[in-house]
Short mmCIF file of C-alpha atoms and ligand atoms in Angstrom, two decimals:
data_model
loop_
_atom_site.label_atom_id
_atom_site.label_comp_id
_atom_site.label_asym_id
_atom_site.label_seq_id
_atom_site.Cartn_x
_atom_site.Cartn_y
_atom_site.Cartn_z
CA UNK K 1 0.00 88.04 -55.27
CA UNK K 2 0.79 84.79 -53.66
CA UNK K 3 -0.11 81.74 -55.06
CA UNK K 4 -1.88 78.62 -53.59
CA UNK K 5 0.06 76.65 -50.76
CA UNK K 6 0.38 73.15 -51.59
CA UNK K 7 2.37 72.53 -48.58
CA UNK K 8 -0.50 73.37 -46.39
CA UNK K 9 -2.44 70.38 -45.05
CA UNK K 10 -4.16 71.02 -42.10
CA UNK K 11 -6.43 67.90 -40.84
CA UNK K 12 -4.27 65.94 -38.42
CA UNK K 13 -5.15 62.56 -36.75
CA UNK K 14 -3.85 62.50 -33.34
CA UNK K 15 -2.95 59.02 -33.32
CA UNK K 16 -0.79 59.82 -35.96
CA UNK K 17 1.88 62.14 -34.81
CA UNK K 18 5.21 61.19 -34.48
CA UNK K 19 5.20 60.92 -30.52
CA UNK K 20 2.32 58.99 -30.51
CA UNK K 21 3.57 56.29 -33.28
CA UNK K 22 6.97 56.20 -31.62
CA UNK K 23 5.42 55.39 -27.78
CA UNK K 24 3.44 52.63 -29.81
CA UNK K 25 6.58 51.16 -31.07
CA UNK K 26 8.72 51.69 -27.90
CA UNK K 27 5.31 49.73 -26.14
CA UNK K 28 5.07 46.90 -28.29
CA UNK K 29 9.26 46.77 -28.35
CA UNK K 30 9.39 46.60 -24.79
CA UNK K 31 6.95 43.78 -24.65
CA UNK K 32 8.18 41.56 -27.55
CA UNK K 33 11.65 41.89 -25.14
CA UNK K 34 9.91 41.10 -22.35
CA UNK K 35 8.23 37.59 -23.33
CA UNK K 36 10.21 35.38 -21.71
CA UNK K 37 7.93 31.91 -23.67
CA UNK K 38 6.75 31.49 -26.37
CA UNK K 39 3.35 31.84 -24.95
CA UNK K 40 4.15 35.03 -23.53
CA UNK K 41 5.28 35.90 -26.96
CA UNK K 42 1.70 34.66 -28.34
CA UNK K 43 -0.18 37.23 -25.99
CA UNK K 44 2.33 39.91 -27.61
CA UNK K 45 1.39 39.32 -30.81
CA UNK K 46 -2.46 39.78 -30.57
CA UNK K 47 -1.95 42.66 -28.34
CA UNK K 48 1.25 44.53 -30.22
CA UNK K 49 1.58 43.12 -33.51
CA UNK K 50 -1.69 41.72 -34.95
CA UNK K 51 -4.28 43.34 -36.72
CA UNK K 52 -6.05 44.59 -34.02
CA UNK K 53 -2.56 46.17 -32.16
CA UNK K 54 -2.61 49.87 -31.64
CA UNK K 55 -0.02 50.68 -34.97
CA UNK K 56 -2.47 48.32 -37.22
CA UNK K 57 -5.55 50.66 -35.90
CA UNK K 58 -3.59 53.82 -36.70
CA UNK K 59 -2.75 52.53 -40.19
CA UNK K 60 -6.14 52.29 -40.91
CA UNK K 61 -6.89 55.99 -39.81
CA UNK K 62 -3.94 57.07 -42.65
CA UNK K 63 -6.30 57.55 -45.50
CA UNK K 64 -8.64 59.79 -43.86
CA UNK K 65 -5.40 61.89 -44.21
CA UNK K 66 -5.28 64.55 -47.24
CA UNK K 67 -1.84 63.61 -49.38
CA UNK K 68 1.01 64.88 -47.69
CA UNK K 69 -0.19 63.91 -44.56
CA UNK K 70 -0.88 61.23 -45.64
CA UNK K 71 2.43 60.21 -46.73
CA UNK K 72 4.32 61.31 -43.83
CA UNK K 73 2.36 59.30 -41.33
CA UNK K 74 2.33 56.21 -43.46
CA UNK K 75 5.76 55.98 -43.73
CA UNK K 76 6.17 56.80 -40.05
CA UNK K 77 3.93 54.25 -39.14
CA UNK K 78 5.47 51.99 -42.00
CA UNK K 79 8.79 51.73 -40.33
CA UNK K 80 7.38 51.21 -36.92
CA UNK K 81 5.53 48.17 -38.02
CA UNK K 82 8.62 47.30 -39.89
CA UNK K 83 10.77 47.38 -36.56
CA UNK K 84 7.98 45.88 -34.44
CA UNK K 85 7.69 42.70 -36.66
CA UNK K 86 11.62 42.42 -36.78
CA UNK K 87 11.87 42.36 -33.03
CA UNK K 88 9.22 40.01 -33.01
CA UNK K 89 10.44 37.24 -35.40
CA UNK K 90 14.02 37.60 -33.70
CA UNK K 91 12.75 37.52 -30.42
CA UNK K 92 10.76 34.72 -31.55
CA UNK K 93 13.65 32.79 -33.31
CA UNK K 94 15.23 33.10 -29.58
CA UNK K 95 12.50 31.72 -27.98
CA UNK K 96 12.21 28.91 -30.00
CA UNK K 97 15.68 27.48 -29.60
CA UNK K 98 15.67 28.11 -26.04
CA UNK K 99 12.60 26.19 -25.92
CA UNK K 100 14.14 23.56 -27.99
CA UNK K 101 17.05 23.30 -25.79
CA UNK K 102 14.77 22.93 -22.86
CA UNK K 103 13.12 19.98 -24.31
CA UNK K 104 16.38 18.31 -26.16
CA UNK K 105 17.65 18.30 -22.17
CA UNK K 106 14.57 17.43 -20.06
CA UNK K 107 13.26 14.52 -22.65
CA UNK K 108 16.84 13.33 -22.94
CA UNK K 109 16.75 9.38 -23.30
CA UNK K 110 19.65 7.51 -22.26
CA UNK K 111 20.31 5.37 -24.90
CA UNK K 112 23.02 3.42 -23.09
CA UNK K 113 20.44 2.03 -20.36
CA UNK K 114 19.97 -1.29 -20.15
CA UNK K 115 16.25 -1.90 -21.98
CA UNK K 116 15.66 -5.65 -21.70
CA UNK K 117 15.40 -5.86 -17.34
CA UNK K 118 11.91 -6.55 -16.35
CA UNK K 119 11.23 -5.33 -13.00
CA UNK K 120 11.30 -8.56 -10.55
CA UNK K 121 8.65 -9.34 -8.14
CA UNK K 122 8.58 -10.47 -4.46
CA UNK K 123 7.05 -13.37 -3.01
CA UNK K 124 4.56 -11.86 -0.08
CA UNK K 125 6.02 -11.63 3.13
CA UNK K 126 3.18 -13.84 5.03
CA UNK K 127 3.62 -16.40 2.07
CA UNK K 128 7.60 -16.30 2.87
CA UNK K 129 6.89 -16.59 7.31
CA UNK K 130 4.39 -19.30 6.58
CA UNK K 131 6.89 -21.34 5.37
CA UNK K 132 9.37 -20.27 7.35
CA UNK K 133 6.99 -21.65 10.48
CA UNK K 134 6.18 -24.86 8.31
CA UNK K 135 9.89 -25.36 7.83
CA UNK K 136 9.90 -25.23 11.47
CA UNK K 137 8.00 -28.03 12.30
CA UNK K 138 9.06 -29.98 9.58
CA UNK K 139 12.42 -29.56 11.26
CA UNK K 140 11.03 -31.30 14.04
CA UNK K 141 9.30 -34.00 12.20
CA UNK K 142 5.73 -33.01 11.98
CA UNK K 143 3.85 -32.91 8.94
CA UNK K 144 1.60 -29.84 7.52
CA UNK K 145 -1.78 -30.35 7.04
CA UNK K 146 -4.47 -28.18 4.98
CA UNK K 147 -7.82 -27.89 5.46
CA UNK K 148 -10.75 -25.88 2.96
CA UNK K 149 -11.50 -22.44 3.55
CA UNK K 150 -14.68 -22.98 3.03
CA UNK K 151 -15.66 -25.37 5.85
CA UNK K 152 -18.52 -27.48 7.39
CA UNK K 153 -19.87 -25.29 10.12
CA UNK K 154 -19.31 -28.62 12.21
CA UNK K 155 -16.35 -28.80 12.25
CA UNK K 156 -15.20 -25.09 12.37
CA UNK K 157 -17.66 -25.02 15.60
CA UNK K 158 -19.40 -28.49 17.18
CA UNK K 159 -16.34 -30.58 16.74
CA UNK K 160 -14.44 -28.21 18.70
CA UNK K 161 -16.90 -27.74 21.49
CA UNK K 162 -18.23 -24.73 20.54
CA UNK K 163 -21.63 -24.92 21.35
CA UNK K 164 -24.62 -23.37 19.16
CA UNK K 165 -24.95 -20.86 21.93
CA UNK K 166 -21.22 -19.98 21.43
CA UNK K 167 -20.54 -16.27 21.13
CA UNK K 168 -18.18 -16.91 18.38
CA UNK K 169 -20.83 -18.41 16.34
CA UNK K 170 -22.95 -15.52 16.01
CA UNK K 171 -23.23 -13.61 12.73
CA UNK K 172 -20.43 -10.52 14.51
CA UNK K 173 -17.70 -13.19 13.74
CA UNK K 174 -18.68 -15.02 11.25
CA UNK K 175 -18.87 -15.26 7.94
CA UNK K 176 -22.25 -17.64 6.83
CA UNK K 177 -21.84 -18.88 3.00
CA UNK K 178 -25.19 -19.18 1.47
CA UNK K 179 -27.57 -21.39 1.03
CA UNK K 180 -28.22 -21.71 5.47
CA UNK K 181 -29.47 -25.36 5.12
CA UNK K 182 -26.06 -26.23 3.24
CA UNK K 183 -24.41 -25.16 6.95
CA UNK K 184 -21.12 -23.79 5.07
CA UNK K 185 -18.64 -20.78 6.70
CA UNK K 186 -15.65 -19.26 5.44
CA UNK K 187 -13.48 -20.91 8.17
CA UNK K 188 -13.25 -18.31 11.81
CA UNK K 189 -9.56 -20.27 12.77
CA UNK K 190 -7.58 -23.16 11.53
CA UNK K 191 -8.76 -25.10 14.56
CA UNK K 192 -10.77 -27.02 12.25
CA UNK K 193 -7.99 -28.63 10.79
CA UNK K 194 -7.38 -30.45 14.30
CA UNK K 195 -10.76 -31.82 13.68
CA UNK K 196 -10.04 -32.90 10.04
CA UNK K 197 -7.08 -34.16 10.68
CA UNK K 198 -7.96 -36.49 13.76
CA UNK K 199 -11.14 -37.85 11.95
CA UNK K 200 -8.67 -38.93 8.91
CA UNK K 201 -5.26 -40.17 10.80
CA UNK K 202 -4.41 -42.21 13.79
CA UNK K 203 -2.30 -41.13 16.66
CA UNK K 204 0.37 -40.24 17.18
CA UNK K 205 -0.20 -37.05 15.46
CA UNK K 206 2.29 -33.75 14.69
CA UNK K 207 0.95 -31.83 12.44
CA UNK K 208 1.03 -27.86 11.79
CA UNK K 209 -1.48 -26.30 9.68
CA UNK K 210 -0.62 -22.52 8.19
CA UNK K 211 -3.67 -21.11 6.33
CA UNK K 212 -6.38 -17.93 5.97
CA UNK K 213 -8.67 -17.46 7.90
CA UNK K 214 -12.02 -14.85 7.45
CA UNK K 215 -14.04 -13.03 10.33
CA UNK K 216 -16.12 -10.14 9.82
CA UNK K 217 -13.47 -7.88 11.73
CA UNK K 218 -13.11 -4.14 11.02
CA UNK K 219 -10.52 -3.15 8.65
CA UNK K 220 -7.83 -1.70 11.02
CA UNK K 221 -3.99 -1.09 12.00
CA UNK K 222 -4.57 -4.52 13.38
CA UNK K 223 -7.44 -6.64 12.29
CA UNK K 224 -8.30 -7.37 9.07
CA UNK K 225 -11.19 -9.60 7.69
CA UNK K 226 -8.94 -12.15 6.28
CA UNK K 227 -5.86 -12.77 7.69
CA UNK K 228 -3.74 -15.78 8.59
CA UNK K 229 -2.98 -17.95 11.66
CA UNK K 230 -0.75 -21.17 11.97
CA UNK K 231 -2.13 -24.13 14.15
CA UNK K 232 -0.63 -26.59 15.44
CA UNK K 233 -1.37 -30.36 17.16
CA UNK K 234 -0.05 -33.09 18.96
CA UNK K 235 -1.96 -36.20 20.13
CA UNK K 236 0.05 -39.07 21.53
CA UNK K 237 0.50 -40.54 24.94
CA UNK K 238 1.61 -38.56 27.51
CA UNK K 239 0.92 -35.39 26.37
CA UNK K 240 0.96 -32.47 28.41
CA UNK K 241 1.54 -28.42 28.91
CA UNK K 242 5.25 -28.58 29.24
CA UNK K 243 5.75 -30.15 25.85
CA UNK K 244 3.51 -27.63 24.61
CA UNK K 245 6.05 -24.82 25.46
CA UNK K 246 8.97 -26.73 24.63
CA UNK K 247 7.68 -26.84 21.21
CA UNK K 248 6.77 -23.18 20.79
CA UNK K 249 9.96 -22.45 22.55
CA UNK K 250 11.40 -23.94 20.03
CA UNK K 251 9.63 -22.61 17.72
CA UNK K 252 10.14 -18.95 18.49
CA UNK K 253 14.07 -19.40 18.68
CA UNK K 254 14.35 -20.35 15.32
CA UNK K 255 12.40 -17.52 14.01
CA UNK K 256 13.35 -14.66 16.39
CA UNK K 257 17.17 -16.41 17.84
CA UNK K 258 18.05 -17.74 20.94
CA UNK K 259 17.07 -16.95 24.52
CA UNK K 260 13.47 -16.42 22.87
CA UNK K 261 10.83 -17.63 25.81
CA UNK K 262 7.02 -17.99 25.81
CA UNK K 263 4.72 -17.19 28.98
CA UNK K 264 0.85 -18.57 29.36
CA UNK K 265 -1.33 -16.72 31.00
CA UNK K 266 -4.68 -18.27 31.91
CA UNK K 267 -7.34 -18.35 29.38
CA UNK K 268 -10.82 -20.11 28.12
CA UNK K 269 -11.01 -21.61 24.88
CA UNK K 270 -13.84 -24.51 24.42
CA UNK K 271 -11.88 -26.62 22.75
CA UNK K 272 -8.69 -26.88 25.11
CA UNK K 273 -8.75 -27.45 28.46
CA UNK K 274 -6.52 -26.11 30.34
CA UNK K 275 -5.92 -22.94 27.90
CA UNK K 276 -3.62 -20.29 28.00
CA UNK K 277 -2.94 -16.78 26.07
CA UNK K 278 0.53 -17.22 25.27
CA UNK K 279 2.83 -14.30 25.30
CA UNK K 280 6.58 -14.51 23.51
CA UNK K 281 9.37 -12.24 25.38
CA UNK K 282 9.68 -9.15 23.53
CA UNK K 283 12.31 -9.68 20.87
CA UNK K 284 13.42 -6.38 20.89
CA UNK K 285 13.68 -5.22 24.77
CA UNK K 286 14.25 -9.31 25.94
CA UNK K 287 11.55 -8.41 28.37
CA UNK K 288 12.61 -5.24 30.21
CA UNK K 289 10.27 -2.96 28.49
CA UNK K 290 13.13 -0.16 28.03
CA UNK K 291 14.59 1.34 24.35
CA UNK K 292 17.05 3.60 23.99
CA UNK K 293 16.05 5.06 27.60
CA UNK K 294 12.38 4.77 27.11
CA UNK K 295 9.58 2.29 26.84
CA UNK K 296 10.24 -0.21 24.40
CA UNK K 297 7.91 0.63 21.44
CA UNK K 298 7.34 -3.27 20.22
CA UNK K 299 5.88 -4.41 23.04
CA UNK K 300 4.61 -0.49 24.64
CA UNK K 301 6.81 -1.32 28.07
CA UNK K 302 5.11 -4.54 28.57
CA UNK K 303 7.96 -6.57 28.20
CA UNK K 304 6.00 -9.60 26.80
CA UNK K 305 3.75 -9.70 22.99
CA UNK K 306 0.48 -11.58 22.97
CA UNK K 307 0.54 -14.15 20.15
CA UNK K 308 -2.79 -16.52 20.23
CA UNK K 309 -4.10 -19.47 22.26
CA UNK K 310 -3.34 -22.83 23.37
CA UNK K 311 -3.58 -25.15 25.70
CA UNK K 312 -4.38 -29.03 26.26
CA UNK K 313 -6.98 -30.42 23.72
CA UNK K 314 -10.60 -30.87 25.92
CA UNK K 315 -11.36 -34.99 25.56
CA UNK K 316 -14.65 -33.90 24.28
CA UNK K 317 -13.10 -33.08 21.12
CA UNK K 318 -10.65 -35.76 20.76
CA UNK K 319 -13.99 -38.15 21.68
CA UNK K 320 -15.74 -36.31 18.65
CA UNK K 321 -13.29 -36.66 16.38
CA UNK K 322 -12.40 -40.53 17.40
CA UNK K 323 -9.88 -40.30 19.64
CA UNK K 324 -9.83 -42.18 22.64
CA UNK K 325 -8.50 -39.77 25.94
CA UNK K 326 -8.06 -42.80 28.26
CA UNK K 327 -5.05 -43.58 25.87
CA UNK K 328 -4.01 -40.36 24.23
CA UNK K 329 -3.78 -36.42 25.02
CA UNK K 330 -2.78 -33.70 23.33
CA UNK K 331 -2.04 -29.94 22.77
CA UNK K 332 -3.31 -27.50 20.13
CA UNK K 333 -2.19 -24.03 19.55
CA UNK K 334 -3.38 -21.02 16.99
CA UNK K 335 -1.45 -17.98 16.69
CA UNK K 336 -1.73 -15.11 13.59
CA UNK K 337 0.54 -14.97 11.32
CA UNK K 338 0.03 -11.52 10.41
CA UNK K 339 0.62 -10.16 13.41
CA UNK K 340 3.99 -12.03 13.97
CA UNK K 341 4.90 -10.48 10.80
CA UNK K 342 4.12 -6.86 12.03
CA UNK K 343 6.17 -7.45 15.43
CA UNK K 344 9.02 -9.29 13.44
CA UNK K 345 9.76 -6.90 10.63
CA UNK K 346 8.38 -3.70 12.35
CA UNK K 347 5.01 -3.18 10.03
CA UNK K 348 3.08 -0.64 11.83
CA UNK K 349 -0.10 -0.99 10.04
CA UNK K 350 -1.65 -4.43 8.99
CA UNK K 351 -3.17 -2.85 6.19
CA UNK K 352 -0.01 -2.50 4.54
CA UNK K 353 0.09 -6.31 4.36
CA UNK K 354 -2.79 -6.87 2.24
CA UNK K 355 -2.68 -3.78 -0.19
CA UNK K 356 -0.51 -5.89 -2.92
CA UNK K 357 1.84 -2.60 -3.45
CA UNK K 358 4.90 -4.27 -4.29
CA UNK K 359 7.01 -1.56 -2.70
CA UNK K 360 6.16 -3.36 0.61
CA UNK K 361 7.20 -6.91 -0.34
CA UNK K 362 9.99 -5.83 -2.38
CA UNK K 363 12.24 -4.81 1.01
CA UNK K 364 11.85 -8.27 2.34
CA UNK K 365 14.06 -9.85 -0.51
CA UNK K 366 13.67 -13.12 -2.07
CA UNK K 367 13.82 -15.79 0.04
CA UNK K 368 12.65 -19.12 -1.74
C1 FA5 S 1 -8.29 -18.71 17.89
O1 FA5 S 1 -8.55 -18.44 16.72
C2 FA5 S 1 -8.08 -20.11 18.35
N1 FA5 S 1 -8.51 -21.01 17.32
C3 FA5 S 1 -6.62 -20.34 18.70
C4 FA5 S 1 -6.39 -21.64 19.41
C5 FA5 S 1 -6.02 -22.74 18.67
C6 FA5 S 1 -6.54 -21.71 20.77
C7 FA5 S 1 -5.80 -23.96 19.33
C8 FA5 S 1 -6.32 -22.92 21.45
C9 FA5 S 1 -5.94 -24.01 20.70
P1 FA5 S 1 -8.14 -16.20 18.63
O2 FA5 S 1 -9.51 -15.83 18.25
O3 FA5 S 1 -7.60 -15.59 19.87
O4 FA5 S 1 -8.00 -17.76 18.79
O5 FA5 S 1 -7.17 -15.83 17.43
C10 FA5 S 1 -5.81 -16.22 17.46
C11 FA5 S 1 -4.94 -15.09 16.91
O6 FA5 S 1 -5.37 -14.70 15.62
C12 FA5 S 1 -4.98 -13.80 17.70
O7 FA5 S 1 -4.15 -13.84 18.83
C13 FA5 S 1 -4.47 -12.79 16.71
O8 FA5 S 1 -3.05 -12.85 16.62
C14 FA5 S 1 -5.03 -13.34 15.41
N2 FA5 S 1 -6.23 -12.59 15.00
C15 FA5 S 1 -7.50 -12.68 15.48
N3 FA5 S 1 -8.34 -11.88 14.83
C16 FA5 S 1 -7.59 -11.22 13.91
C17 FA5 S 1 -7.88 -10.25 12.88
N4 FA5 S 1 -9.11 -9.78 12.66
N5 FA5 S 1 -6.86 -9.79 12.12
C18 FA5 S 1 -5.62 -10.27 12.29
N6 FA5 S 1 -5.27 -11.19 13.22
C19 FA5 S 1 -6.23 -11.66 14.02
#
């Protein structure tokens, strides 16, 4: 009679058997290998390695096993958890120095640089033409005059013969400073400074006046609400249109070189009389309208660029201001700044000019 056999043990767990521990193993092998961060490695770990992996849920099912069983499989799955975890920390020791590598060369700090160089800043470009122009005329021996900004709507209007009924006066232009009674605007032009300046000095007078100006403009490629004009004004005896083009003539060749010439073209301005638009010869094309076989794209073919008014001051406003036109006459011109700058450096956009980002008044150098 045979006896009992021990060796028999017949409840099996399928998760259990040797093919399905070893395609757990291979799995979680072949995905520790294939982590190729640290993150990556992370996800591993909760999905291969952790407590909830597929080889920590089979461990748990070993001691519903009777003994043998029981021993076999936990052994089995004993040394597959002992090869997954060794694959992971040496997979993970890779990772790591890789990673430290990475950030030992991208975070590398040159230790040789120079630390004590504060990055220099530029004078504005309209600041450095302003006085460029003043120089200018100070070359010639006129003076520079200044007037407020915010100025006695008098003088920025009535003084010059601009009417109440003016167009320029209405609120479109102009900025009003409150209270109404006080009768204060942010100054439209610098033409007031004329006015200041003949109420305060005797003739002769020379003077050129650089300075902002405000107008309720749209913000655009080419207006802005504040932007900057230079005037300039002669009273003396004798006066008359031809000395008015000699000077901006003159003018123009110092800042753009010679063979630099203006043109007027007939205009209406209430506080000159005659008045002109004047027009410089394009700088770029000398007036032929061609570039580089095309239309010259400073001046768009036309040969000539519009700068600003001028003309012969009217005697009503020398007779407002004091000055008597049976003895004296004069010229007065007002051209923006801005503008010149765009035309003389090639500034495509006016906006550019009042943003305050260095890296467009760093190009223009230092000029003191
Ligand atoms: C005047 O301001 C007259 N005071 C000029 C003058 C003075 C004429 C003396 C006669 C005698 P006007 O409004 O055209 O004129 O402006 C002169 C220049 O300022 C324009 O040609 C243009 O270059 C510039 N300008 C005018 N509005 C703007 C603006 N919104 N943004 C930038 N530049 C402007």
């Amino acid at each position: 009679m045979s006896g009992p056999n021990t060796n028999y043990d017949p409840v099996q767990v399928s998760a259990l058997d040797e093919a399905s521990v070893f395609d757990m193993r291979d799995a979680a092998l072949a995905a520790i290998n294939a982590a190729i961060d640290l993150a990556g490695l992370k996800e591993v770990r909760s999905s291969h390695v952790g407590d909830r992996s597929p080889l920590a849920l089979a461990n748990r099912e070993i001691g519903a096993l009777p003994p043998q069983a029981r021993k076999d499989a936990g052994s089995r799955v004993g040394r597959a958890r002992a090869a997954v975890a060794q694959a992971f920390e040496a997979r993970q020791a890779v990772l790591e120095d890789e990673a430290q590598e990475r950030m030992l060369l991208e975070e590398r700090v040159d230790v040789t640089l120079p630390w004590d160089r504060h990055p220099m800043g530029a004078r504005h470009p309209i600041t450095m033409l302003s006085e460029k122009i003043a120089d200018v005329f100070v070359g010639m021996g006129w003076e520079i005059a200044e007037g407020p900004l915010v100025e006695a709507e008098w003088l920025n209007f009535d003084a010059l013969n601009l009417g109440p009924d003016h167009p320029a006066r209405t609120m479109q232009d102009t900025f009003w400073v409150d209270p109404p009674e006080d009768h204060l605007v942010l100054r439209t032009h610098t033409s007031p400074v004329q006015a200041r300046t003949m109420l305060t000095r005797k003739p002769p007078i020379y003077v050129a006046c650089p300075g902002r100006v405000f107008r309720t403009d749209e913000y655009d490629a080419t207006h802005s609400p504040v932007f900057h004009q230079v005037e300039g004004l002669v009273i003396d005896k004798g006066i008359s249109m031809a000395h008015l083009r000699g000077a901006l003539d003159h003018m123009l060749q110092a800042l753009f070189g010679e063979g630099m010439r203006t043109r007027f073209r007939p205009s209406y301005f209430p506080f000159t009389e005659p008045s002109a638009e004047m027009d410089m010869v394009c700088f770029i094309c000398h007036g032929s309208g061609q570039q580089d076989e095309g239309e010259c794209r400073t001046c768009r073919g036309e040969g000539w660029i519009e700068l600003g008014g001028c003309g012969i001051v009217n005697p009503r406003v020398l007779i407002a201001c004091g000055v008597d036109p049976e003895v004296y006459s004069g010229f007065a011109f007002g051209f923006g700044i801005d503008r010149l700058l765009m035309f003389r450096h090639g500034v495509a956009d006016m906006r550019d000019i009042f943003e305050g980002d260095i890296r467009f008044a760093t190009p223009f150098g230092v000029e003191l």
